[in-house]
Coordinates of N, CA, C and O in Angstrom, one line a residue:
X5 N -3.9 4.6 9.7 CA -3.5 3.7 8.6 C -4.8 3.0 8.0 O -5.6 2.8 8.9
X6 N -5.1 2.6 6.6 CA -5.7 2.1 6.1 C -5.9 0.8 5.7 O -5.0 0.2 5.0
X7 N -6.8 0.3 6.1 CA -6.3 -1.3 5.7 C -7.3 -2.3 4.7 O -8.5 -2.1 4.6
X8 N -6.9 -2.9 4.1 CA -7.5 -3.8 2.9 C -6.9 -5.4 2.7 O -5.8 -5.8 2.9
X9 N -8.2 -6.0 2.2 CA -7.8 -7.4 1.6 C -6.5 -7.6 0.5 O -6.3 -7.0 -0.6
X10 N -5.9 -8.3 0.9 CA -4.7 -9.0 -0.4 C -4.8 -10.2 -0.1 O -4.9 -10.6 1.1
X11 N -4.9 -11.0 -1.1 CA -4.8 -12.4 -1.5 C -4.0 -12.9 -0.7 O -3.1 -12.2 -0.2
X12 N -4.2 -14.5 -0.2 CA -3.1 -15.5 0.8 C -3.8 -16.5 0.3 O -5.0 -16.6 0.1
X13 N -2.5 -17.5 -0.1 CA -2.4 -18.6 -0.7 C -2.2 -20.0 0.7 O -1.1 -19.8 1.1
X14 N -2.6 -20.7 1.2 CA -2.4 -21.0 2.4 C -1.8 -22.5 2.1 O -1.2 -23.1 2.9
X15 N -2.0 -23.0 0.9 CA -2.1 -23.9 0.4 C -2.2 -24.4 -1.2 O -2.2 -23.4 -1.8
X16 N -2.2 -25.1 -1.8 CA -2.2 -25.0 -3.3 C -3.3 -25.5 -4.1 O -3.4 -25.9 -5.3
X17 N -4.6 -25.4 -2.9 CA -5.8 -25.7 -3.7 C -6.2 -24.6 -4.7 O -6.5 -24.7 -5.9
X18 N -6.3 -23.3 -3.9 CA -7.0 -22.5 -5.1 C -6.6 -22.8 -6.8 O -7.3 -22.6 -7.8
X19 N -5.1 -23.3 -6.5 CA -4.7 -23.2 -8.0 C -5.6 -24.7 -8.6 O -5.5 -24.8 -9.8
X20 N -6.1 -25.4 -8.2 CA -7.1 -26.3 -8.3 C -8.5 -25.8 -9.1 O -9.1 -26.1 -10.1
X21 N -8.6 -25.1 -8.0 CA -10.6 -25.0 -7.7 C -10.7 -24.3 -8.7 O -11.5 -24.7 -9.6
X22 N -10.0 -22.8 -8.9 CA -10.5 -21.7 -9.6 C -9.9 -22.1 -11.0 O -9.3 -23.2 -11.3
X23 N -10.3 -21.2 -12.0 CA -9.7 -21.5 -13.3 C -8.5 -20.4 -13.5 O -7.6 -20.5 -14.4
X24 N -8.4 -19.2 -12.3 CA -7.6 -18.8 -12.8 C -6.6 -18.4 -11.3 O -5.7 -17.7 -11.8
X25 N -6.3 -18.4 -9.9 CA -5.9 -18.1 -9.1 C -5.2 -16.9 -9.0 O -4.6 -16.3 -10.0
X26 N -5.2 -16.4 -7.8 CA -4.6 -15.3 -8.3 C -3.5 -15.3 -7.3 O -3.6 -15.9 -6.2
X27 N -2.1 -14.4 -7.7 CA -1.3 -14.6 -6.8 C -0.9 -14.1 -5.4 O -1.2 -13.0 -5.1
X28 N -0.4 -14.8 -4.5 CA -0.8 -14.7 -3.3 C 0.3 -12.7 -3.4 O 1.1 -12.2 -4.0
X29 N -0.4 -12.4 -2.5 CA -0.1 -10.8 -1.8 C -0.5 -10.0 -2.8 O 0.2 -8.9 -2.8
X30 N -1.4 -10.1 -3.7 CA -2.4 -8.8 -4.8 C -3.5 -8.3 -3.6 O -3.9 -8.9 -2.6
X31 N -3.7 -7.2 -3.8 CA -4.7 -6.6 -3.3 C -6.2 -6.4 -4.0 O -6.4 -6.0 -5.1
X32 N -7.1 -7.0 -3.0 CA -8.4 -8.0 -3.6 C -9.5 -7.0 -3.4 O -9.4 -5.9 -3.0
X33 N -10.6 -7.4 -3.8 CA -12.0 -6.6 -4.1 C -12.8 -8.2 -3.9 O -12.4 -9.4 -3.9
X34 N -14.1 -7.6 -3.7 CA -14.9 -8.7 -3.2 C -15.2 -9.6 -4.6 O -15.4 -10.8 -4.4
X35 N -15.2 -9.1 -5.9 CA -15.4 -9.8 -7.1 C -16.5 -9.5 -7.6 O -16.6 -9.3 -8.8
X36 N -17.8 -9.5 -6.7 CA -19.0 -10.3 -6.9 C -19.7 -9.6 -8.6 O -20.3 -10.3 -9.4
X37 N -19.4 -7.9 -8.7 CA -19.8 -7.6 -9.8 C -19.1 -8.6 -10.9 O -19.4 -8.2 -12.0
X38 N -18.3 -9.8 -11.1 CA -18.0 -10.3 -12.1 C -19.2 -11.4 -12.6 O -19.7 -11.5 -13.8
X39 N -19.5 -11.9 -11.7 CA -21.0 -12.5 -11.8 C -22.4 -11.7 -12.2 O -23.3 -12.4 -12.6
X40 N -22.6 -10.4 -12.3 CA -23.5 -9.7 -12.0 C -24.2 -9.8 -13.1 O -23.5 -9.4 -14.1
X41 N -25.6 -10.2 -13.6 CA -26.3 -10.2 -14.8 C -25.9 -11.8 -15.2 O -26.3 -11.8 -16.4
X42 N -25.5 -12.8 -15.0 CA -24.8 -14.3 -15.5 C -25.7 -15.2 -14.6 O -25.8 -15.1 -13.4
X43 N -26.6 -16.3 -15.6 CA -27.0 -17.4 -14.8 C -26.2 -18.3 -14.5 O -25.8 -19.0 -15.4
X44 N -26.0 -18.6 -13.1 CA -25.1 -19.5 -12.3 C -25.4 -20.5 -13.2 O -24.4 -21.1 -13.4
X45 N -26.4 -21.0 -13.7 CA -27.1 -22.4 -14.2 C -25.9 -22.6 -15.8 O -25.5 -23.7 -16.2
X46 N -25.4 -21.3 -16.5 CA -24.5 -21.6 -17.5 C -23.0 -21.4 -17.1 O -22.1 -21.6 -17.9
X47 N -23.0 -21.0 -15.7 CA -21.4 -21.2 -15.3 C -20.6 -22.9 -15.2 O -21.0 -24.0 -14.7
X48 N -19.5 -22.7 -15.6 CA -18.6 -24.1 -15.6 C -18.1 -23.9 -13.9 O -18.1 -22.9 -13.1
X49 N -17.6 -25.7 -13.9 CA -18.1 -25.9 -12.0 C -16.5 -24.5 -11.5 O -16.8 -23.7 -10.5
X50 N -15.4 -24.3 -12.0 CA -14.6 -23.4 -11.2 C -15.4 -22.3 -11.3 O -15.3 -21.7 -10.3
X51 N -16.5 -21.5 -12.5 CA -16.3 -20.2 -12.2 C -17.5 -20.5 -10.6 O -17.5 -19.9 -9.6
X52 N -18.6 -21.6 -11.2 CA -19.4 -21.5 -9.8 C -18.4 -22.1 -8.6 O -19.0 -22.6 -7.6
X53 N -17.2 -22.1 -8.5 CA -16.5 -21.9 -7.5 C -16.2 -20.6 -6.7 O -16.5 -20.3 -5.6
X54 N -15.6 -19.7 -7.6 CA -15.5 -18.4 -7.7 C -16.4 -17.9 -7.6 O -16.2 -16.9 -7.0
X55 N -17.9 -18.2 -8.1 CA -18.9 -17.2 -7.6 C -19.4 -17.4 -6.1 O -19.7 -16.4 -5.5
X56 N -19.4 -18.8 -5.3 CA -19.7 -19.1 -4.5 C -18.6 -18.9 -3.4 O -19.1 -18.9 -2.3
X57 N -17.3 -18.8 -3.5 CA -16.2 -18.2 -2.2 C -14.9 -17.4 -2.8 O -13.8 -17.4 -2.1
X58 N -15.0 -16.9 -3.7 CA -13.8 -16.3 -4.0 C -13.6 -14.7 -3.6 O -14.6 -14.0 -3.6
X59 N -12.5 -14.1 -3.3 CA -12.1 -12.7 -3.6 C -11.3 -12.9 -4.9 O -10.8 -13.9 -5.3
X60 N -11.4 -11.8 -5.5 CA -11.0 -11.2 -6.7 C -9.5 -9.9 -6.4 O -9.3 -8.9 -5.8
X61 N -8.7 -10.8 -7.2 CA -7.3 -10.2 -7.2 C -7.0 -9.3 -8.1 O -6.8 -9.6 -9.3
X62 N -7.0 -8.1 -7.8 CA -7.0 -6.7 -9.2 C -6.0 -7.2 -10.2 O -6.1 -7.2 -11.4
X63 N -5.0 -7.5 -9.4 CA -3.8 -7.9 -11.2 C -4.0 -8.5 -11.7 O -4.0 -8.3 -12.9
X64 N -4.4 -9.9 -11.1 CA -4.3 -10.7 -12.0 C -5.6 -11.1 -12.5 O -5.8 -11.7 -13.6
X65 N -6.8 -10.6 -11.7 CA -7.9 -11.1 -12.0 C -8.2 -12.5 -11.6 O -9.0 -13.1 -12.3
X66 N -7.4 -13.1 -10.7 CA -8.0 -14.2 -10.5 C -8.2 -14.7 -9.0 O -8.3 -13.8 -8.2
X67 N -8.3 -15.8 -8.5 CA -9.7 -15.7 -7.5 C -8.3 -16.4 -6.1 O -7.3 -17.1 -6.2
X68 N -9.0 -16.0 -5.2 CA -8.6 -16.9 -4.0 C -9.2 -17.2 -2.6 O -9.7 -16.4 -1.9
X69 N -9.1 -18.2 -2.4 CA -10.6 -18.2 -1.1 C -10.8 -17.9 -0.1 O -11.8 -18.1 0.5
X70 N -9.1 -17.0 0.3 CA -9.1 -16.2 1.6 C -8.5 -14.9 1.1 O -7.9 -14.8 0.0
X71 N -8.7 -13.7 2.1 CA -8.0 -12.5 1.9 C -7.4 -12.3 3.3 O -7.9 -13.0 4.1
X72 N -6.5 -11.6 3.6 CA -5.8 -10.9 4.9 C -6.4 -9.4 4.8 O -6.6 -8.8 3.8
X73 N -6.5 -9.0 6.3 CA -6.5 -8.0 6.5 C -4.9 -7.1 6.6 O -4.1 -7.4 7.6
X74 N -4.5 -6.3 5.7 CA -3.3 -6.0 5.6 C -3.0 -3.8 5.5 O -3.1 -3.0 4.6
X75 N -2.7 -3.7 6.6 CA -2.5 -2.0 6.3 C -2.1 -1.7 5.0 O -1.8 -2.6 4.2
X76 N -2.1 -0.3 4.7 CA -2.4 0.3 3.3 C -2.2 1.7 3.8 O -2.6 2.0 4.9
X77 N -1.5 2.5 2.9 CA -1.4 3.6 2.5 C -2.5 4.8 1.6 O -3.1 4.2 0.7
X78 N -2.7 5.7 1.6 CA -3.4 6.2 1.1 C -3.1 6.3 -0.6 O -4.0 6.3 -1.4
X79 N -1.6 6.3 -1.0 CA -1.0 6.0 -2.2 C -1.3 4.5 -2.7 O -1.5 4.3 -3.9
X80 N -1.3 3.3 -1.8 CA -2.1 2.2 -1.9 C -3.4 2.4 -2.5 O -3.6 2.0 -3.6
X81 N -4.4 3.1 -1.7 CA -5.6 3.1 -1.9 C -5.9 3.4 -3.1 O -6.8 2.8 -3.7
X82 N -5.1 4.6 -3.7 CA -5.2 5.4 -5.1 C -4.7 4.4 -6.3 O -5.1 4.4 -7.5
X83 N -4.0 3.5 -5.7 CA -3.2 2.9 -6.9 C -3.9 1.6 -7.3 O -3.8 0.9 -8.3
X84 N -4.7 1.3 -6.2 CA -6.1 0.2 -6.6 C -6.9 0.5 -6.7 O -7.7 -0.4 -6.7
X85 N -7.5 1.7 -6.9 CA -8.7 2.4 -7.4 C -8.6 2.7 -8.9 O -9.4 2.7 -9.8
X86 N -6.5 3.2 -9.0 CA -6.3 3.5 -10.7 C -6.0 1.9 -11.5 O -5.9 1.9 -12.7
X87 N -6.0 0.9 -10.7 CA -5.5 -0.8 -11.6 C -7.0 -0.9 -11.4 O -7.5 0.0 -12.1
X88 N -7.9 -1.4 -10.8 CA -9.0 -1.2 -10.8 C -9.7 -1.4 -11.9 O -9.8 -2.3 -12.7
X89 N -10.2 0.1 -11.8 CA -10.3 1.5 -13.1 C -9.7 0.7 -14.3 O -10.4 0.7 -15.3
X90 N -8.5 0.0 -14.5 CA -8.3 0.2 -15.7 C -8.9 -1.6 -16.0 O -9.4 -2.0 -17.0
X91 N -8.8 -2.2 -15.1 CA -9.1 -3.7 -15.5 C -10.8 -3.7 -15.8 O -11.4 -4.5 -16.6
X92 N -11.6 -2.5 -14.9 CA -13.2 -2.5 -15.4 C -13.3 -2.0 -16.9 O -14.3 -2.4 -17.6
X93 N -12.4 -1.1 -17.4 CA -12.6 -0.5 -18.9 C -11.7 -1.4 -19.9 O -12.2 -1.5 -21.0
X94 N -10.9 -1.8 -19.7 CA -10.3 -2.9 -20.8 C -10.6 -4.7 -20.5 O -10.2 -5.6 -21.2
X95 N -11.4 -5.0 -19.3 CA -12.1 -6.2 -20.0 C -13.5 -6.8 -19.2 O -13.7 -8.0 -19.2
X96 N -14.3 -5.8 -18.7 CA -15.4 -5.9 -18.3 C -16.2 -4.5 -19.0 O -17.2 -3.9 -18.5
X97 N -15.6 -4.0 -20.1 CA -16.6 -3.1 -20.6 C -17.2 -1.6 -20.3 O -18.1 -1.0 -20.8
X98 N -16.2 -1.2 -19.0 CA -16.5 0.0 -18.6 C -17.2 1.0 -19.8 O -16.7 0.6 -20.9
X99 N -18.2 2.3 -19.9 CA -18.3 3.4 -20.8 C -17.0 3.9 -21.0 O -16.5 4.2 -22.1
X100 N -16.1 3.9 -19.6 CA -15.6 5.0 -20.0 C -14.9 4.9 -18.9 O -15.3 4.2 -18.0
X101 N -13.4 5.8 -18.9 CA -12.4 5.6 -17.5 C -12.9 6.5 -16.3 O -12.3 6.6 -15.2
X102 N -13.9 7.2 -16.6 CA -14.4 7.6 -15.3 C -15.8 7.4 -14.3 O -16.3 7.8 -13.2
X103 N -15.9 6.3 -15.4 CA -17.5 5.4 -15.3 C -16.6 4.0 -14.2 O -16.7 3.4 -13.1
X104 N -15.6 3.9 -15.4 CA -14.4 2.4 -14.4 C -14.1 3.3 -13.3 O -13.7 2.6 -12.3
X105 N -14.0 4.4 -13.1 CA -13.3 5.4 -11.9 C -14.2 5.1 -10.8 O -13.9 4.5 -9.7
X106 N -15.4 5.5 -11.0 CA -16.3 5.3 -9.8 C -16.9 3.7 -9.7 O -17.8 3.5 -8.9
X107 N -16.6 2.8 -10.6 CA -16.9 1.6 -9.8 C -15.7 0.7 -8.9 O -15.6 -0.2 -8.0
X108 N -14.7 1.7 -9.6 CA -13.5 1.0 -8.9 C -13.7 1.6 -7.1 O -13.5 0.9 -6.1
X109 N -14.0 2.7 -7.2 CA -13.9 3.4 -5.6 C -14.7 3.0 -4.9 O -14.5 2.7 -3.7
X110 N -15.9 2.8 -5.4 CA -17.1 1.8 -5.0 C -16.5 0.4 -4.5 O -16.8 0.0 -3.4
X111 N -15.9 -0.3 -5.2 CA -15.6 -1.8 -5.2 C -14.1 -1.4 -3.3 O -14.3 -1.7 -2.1
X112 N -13.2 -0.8 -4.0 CA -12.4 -0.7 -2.9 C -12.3 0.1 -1.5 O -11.6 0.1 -0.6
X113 N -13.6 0.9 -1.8 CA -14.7 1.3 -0.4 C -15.2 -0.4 0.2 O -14.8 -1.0 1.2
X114 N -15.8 -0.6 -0.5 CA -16.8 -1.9 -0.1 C -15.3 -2.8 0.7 O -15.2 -3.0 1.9
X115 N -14.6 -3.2 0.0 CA -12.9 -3.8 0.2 C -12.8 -3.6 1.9 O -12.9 -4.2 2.9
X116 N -12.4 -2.1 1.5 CA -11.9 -1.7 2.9 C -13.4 -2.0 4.2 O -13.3 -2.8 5.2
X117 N -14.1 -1.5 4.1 CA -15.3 -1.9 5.1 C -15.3 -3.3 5.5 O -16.0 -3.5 6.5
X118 N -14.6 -4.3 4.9 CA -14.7 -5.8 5.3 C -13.6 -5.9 6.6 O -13.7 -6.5 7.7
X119 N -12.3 -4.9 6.0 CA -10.9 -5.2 7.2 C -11.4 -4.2 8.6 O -10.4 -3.7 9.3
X120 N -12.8 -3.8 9.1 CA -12.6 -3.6 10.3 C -12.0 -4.9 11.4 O -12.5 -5.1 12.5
X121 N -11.1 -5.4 10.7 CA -10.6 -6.2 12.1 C -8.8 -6.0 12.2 O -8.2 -5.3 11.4
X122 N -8.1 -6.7 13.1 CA -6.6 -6.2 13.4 C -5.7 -7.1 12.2 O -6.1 -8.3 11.9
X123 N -4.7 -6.6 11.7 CA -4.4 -6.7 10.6 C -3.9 -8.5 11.2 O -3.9 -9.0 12.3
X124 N -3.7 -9.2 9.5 CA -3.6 -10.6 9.5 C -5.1 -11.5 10.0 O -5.0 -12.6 10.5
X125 N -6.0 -10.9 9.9 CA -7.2 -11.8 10.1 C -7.5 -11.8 8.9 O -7.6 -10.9 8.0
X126 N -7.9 -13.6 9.0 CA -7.9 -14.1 7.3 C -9.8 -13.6 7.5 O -10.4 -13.5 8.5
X127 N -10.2 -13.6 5.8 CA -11.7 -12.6 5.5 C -11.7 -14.4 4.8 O -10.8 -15.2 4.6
X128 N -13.3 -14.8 4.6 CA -13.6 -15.7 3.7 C -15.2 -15.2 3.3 O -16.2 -14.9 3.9
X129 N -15.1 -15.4 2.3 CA -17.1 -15.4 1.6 C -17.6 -16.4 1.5 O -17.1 -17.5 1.2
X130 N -18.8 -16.0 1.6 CA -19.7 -17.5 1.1 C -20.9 -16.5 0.2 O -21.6 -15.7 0.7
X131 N -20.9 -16.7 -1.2 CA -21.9 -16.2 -1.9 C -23.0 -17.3 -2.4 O -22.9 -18.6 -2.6
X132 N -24.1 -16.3 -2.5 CA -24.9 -16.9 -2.7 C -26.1 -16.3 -3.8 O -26.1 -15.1 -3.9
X133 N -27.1 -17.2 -4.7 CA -28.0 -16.1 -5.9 C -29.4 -16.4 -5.2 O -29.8 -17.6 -5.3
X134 N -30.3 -15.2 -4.5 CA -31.2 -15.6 -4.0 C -32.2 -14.7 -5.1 O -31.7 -13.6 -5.3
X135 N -33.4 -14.9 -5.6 CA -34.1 -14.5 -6.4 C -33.3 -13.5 -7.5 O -33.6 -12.4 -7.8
X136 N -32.2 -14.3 -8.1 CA -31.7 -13.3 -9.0 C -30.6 -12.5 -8.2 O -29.8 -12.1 -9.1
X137 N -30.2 -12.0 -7.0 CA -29.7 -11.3 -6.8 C -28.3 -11.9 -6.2 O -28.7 -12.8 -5.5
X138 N -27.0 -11.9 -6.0 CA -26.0 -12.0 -5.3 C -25.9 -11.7 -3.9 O -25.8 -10.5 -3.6
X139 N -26.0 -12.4 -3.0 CA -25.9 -12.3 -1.3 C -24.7 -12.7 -0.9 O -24.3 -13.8 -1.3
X140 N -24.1 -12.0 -0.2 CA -22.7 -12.4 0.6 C -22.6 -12.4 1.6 O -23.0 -11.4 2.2
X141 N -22.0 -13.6 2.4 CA -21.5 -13.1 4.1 C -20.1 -13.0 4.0 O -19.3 -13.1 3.1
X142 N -20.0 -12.7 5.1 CA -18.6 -12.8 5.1 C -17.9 -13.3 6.3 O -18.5 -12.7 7.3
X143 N -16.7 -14.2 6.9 CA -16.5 -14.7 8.1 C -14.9 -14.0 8.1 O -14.2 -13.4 7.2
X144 N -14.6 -14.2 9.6 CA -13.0 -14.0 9.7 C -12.5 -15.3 10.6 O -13.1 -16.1 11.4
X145 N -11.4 -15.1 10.3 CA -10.4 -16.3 10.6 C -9.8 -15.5 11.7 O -9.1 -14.6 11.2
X146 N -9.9 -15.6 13.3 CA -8.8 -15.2 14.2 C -7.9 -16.1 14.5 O -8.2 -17.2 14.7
X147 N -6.3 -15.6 14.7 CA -5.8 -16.5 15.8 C -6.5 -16.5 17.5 O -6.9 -15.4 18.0
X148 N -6.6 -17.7 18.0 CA -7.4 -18.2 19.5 C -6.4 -17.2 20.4 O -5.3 -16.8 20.0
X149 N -7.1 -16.6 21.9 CA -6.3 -16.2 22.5 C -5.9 -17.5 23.2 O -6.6 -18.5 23.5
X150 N -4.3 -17.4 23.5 CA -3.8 -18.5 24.4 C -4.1 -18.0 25.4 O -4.2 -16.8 25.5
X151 N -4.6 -19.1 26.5 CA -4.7 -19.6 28.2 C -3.6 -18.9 28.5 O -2.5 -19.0 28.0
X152 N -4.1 -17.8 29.6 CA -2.6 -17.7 30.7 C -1.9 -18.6 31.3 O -1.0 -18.4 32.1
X153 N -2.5 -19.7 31.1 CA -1.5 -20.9 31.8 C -0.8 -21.4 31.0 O 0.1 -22.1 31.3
X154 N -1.1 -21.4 30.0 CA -0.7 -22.5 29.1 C 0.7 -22.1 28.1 O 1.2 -21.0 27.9
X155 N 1.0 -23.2 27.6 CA 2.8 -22.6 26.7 C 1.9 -22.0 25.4 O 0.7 -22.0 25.2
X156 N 2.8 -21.7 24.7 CA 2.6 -20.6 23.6 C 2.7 -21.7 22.1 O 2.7 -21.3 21.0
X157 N 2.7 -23.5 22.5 CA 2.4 -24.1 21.6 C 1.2 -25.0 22.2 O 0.5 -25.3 21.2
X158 N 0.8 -25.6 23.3 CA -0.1 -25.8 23.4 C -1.6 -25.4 24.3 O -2.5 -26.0 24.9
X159 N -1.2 -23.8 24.0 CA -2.4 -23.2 24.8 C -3.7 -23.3 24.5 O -4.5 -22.8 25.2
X160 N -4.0 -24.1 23.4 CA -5.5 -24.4 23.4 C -5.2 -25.4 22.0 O -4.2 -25.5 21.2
X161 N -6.2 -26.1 22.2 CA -6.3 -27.2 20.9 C -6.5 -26.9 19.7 O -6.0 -27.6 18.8
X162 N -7.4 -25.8 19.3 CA -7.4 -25.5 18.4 C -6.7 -23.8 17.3 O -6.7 -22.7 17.6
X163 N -6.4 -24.1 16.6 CA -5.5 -22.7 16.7 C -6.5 -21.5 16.1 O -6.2 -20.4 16.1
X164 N -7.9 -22.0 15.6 CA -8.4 -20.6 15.0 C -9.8 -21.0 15.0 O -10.4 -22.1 14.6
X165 N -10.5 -19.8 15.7 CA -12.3 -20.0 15.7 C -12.7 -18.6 14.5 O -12.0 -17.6 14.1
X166 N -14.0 -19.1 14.2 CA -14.2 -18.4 12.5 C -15.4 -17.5 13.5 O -15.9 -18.0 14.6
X167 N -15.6 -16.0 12.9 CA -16.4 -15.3 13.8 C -17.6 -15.2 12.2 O -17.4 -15.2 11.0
X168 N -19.1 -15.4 13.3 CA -19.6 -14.3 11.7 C -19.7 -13.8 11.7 O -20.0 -13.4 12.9
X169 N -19.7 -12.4 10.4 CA -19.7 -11.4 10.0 C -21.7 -10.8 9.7 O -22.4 -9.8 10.0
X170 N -21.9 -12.1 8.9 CA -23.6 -11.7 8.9 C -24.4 -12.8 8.2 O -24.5 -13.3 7.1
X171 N -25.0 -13.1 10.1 CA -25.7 -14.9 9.5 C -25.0 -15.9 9.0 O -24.0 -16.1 8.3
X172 N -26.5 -16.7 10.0 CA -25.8 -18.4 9.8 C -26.2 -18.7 7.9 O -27.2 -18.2 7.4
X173 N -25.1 -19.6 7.2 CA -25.4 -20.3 6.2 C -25.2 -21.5 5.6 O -24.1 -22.1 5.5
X174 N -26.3 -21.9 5.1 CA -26.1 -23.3 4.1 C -25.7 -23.4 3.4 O -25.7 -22.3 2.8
X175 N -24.9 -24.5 2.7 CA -24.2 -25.4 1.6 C -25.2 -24.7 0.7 O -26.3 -24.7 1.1
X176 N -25.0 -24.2 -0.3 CA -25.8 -24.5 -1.5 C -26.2 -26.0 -2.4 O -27.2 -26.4 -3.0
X177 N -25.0 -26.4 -2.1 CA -24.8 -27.8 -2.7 C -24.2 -28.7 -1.8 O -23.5 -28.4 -0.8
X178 N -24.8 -30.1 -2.2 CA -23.9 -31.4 -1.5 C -23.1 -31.5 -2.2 O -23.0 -30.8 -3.2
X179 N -21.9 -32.6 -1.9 CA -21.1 -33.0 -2.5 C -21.2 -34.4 -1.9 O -21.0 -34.7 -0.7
X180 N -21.5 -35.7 -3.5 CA -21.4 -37.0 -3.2 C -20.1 -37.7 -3.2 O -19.8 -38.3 -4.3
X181 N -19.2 -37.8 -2.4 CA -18.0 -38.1 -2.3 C -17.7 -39.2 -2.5 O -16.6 -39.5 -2.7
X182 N -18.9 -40.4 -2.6 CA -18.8 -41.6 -3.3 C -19.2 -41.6 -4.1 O -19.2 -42.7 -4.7
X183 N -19.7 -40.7 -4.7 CA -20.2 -40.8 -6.0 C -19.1 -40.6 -6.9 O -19.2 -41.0 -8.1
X184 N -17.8 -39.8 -6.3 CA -16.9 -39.5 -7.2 C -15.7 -40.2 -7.6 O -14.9 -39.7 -8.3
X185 N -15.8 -41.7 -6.8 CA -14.9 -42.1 -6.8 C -15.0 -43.0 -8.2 O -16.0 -43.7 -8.6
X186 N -13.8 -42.7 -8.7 CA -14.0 -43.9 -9.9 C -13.3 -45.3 -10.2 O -12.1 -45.6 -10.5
X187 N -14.5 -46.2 -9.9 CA -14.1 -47.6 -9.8 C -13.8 -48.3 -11.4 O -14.3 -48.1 -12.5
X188 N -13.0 -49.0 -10.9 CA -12.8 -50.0 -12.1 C -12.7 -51.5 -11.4 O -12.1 -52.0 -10.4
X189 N -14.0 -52.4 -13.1 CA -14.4 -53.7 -12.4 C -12.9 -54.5 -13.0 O -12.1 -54.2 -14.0
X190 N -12.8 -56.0 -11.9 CA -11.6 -56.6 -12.5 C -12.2 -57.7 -12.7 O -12.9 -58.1 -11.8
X191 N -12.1 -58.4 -13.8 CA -13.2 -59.8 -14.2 C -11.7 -60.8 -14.8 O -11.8 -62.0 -15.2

């Protein structure tokens, strides 16, 4: 069996952060060519959200900050390679549907190469533009093994440790969290 990212909504920030979210259980592609050739410096702050941690949801085209590893069918595989395909030539400019053919198989090769892990382990990115170019890591979300001693709700304190995938990374950005508070004086 075949397995690939689809979108998980865990919470209702993404519909926040991004400008456009995408809906939870779409089957995702890493995105990153949406940025490709664009200075981060003229992006508004959600798409540099999306460029800095999003997967990319084929239907809807819009972003979410985790993916699942979820089996797939070979008729799966074909059928996001042909939505794909058609979202690269009607609104990213493909030459042509066989030019969108091979970046789509490219994109959902790359897809599948992330879920070497057992299905339901959440995928997260951290991108980054280093001399011009797009860098990605990528982490996973496991559930913790429980303690053989322990009950099945409190076998360890924490319910999930993040593995990496490739290298340690930095914040691109701070965030002044008092800076954002907005006061009003009372006279």
């Amino acid at each position: 069996m075949l397995r690939f990212p689809r979108t998980i909504r865990l919470d209702p920030s993404d519909t926040f952060v991004f400008e456009r979210a995408a809906e939870p259980g779409e089957w995702a592609v890493s995105g990153a060519f949406v940025f490709w050739n664009r200075d981060p410096a003229t992006l508004g702050q959600k798409q540099r959200v999306a460029l800095r941690s999003g997967f990319l949801g084929i239907d809807s085209l819009g972003w979410s900050t985790l993916a699942v590893v979820t089996e797939a069918t070979e008729a799966d595989r074909q059928a996001m390679v042909e939505r794909l395909a058609g979202r690269l030539l009607e609104k990213f400019g493909a030459p042509d549907l066989e030019s969108a053919r091979l970046a789509a198989e490219e994109e959902v090769a790359f897809a599948a190469s992330l879920c070497d892990h057992p299905p339901q382990t959440l995928l997260a990115v951290q991108r980054s533009v280093e001399s011009g170019e797009i860098r990605e890591r990528f982490r996973t979300l496991k559930p913790r093994e429980a303690a053989a001693d322990g009950d099945r709700l409190h076998a360890h304190a924490r319910a999930f440790t993040f593995h990496e995938v490739e290298g340690d990374i930095e914040p691109d950005e701070q965030a002044d969290l008092l800076g954002m508070i907005k006061t009003t004086d009372r006279t």
